PDB file of C-alpha atoms in Angstrom:
ATOM      1  CA  UNK A 245     -49.096  23.190  -2.693  1.00 51.00           C
ATOM      2  CA  UNK A 246     -46.754  21.195  -0.811  1.00 47.00           C
ATOM      3  CA  UNK A 247     -42.733  22.847   0.254  1.00 48.00           C
ATOM      4  CA  UNK A 248     -41.411  19.163  -1.141  1.00 47.00           C
ATOM      5  CA  UNK A 249     -39.210  19.604  -4.212  1.00 48.00           C
ATOM      6  CA  UNK A 250     -39.327  15.856  -5.699  1.00 50.00           C
ATOM      7  CA  UNK A 251     -38.818  14.782  -9.462  1.00 46.00           C
ATOM      8  CA  UNK A 252     -40.842  12.966 -11.561  1.00 53.00           C
ATOM      9  CA  UNK A 253     -37.963  12.159 -13.806  1.00 57.00           C
ATOM     10  CA  UNK A 254     -35.661   9.297 -12.822  1.00 65.00           C
ATOM     11  CA  UNK A 255     -32.805  10.467 -11.289  1.00 66.00           C
ATOM     12  CA  UNK A 256     -30.032   8.355 -13.075  1.00 71.00           C
ATOM     13  CA  UNK A 257     -31.407   9.828 -16.543  1.00 85.00           C
ATOM     14  CA  UNK A 258     -30.652  13.018 -15.841  1.00 96.00           C
ATOM     15  CA  UNK A 259     -28.924  16.444 -14.643  1.00 97.00           C
ATOM     16  CA  UNK A 260     -29.361  16.171 -10.741  1.00 97.00           C
ATOM     17  CA  UNK A 261     -29.523  19.500  -8.493  1.00 97.00           C
ATOM     18  CA  UNK A 262     -29.388  17.247  -5.469  1.00 96.00           C
ATOM     19  CA  UNK A 263     -28.782  13.575  -4.449  1.00 94.00           C
ATOM     20  CA  UNK A 264     -32.054  11.794  -6.278  1.00 94.00           C
ATOM     21  CA  UNK A 265     -33.249  15.313  -7.924  1.00 96.00           C
ATOM     22  CA  UNK A 266     -33.381  16.215 -11.189  1.00 97.00           C
ATOM     23  CA  UNK A 267     -32.559  19.413 -12.154  1.00 98.00           C
ATOM     24  CA  UNK A 268     -34.460  20.555 -14.711  1.00 97.00           C
ATOM     25  CA  UNK A 269     -37.608  19.450 -12.343  1.00 97.00           C
ATOM     26  CA  UNK A 270     -35.893  21.208  -9.038  1.00 98.00           C
ATOM     27  CA  UNK A 271     -35.835  24.649 -10.924  1.00 97.00           C
ATOM     28  CA  UNK A 272     -39.405  24.314 -12.551  1.00 97.00           C
ATOM     29  CA  UNK A 273     -40.893  23.678  -8.815  1.00 97.00           C
ATOM     30  CA  UNK A 274     -38.623  26.451  -7.010  1.00 97.00           C
ATOM     31  CA  UNK A 275     -40.635  28.264  -9.573  1.00 96.00           C
ATOM     32  CA  UNK A 276     -43.259  27.373  -9.039  1.00 96.00           C
ATOM     33  CA  UNK A 277     -42.778  27.864  -5.101  1.00 96.00           C
ATOM     34  CA  UNK A 278     -42.362  31.206  -5.701  1.00 95.00           C
ATOM     35  CA  UNK A 279     -45.230  31.934  -8.117  1.00 91.00           C
ATOM     36  CA  UNK A 280     -47.630  30.638  -4.947  1.00 93.00           C
ATOM     37  CA  UNK A 281     -45.628  31.733  -1.849  1.00 92.00           C
ATOM     38  CA  UNK A 282     -45.073  35.439  -3.036  1.00 90.00           C
ATOM     39  CA  UNK A 283     -47.843  37.550  -4.017  1.00 89.00           C
ATOM     40  CA  UNK A 284     -45.720  40.030  -5.818  1.00 90.00           C
ATOM     41  CA  UNK A 285     -46.444  42.587  -8.152  1.00 93.00           C
ATOM     42  CA  UNK A 286     -46.194  41.618 -11.876  1.00 91.00           C
ATOM     43  CA  UNK A 287     -43.001  42.662 -12.860  1.00 91.00           C
ATOM     44  CA  UNK A 288     -41.190  42.101  -9.473  1.00 95.00           C
ATOM     45  CA  UNK A 289     -43.142  38.181  -9.852  1.00 94.00           C
ATOM     46  CA  UNK A 290     -41.236  37.928 -13.402  1.00 94.00           C
ATOM     47  CA  UNK A 291     -38.155  38.776 -12.039  1.00 95.00           C
ATOM     48  CA  UNK A 292     -38.023  36.512  -9.108  1.00 95.00           C
ATOM     49  CA  UNK A 293     -39.473  33.665 -11.347  1.00 95.00           C
ATOM     50  CA  UNK A 294     -36.423  34.276 -13.716  1.00 96.00           C
ATOM     51  CA  UNK A 295     -33.774  34.213 -10.909  1.00 96.00           C
ATOM     52  CA  UNK A 296     -35.579  30.467  -9.423  1.00 96.00           C
ATOM     53  CA  UNK A 297     -34.763  29.451 -12.812  1.00 96.00           C
ATOM     54  CA  UNK A 298     -31.600  29.651 -13.060  1.00 97.00           C
ATOM     55  CA  UNK A 299     -30.387  29.993  -9.479  1.00 97.00           C
ATOM     56  CA  UNK A 300     -29.056  26.307  -9.625  1.00 98.00           C
ATOM     57  CA  UNK A 301     -28.179  25.730 -13.442  1.00 97.00           C
ATOM     58  CA  UNK A 302     -24.531  25.961 -12.334  1.00 97.00           C
ATOM     59  CA  UNK A 303     -24.885  22.522 -10.634  1.00 98.00           C
ATOM     60  CA  UNK A 304     -24.871  21.093 -14.597  1.00 97.00           C
ATOM     61  CA  UNK A 305     -21.024  21.089 -14.630  1.00 97.00           C
ATOM     62  CA  UNK A 306     -19.104  18.000 -15.005  1.00 97.00           C
ATOM     63  CA  UNK A 307     -17.641  18.523 -11.333  1.00 97.00           C
ATOM     64  CA  UNK A 308     -20.701  19.050 -10.011  1.00 98.00           C
ATOM     65  CA  UNK A 309     -22.310  15.793 -10.989  1.00 97.00           C
ATOM     66  CA  UNK A 310     -19.574  13.733  -9.506  1.00 97.00           C
ATOM     67  CA  UNK A 311     -19.698  15.505  -6.821  1.00 97.00           C
ATOM     68  CA  UNK A 312     -23.446  14.806  -5.961  1.00 96.00           C
ATOM     69  CA  UNK A 313     -22.424  11.193  -7.556  1.00 94.00           C
ATOM     70  CA  UNK A 314     -19.935  10.678  -4.485  1.00 95.00           C
ATOM     71  CA  UNK A 315     -17.108  11.335  -5.851  1.00 97.00           C
ATOM     72  CA  UNK A 316     -14.252  13.561  -4.411  1.00 97.00           C
ATOM     73  CA  UNK A 317     -13.839  16.802  -6.252  1.00 96.00           C
ATOM     74  CA  UNK A 318     -11.827  19.997  -5.993  1.00 96.00           C
ATOM     75  CA  UNK A 319     -13.863  22.429  -3.866  1.00 95.00           C
ATOM     76  CA  UNK A 320     -13.573  24.828  -6.386  1.00 96.00           C
ATOM     77  CA  UNK A 321     -14.688  23.031  -9.045  1.00 96.00           C
ATOM     78  CA  UNK A 322     -18.143  21.856  -7.202  1.00 96.00           C
ATOM     79  CA  UNK A 323     -19.051  25.595  -6.654  1.00 96.00           C
ATOM     80  CA  UNK A 324     -22.298  26.235  -8.762  1.00 97.00           C
ATOM     81  CA  UNK A 325     -23.332  29.895  -6.807  1.00 97.00           C
ATOM     82  CA  UNK A 326     -20.894  31.765  -8.963  1.00 97.00           C
ATOM     83  CA  UNK A 327     -21.697  29.999 -12.362  1.00 97.00           C
ATOM     84  CA  UNK A 328     -25.727  30.217 -11.783  1.00 98.00           C
ATOM     85  CA  UNK A 329     -25.129  34.037 -11.050  1.00 97.00           C
ATOM     86  CA  UNK A 330     -23.274  34.670 -14.657  1.00 97.00           C
ATOM     87  CA  UNK A 331     -26.044  32.617 -16.026  1.00 97.00           C
ATOM     88  CA  UNK A 332     -28.121  34.734 -15.228  1.00 97.00           C
ATOM     89  CA  UNK A 333     -26.447  37.799 -16.029  1.00 97.00           C
ATOM     90  CA  UNK A 334     -25.613  36.897 -19.411  1.00 97.00           C
ATOM     91  CA  UNK A 335     -29.457  35.649 -20.093  1.00 94.00           C
TER      92      UNK A 335
END
């Protein structure tokens, strides 16, 4: 398995995680990489996979998407880590 995270969906039709990379595909690939590279006991593997699925979910905001498109966005409004952590906590 390659460590490269490529998107099979056109970036112009999806929420992005990075420039040119679809968020949904990125989260799926990171989850797969966790499974592949970290031979954990089942309970820890499930926890790690859940964290991987949520780790960048905060990038789905309007502000972060504008930032990825090169628009000037307030630094605090484009922050995604705390929001991602809150989504995980609520889950």
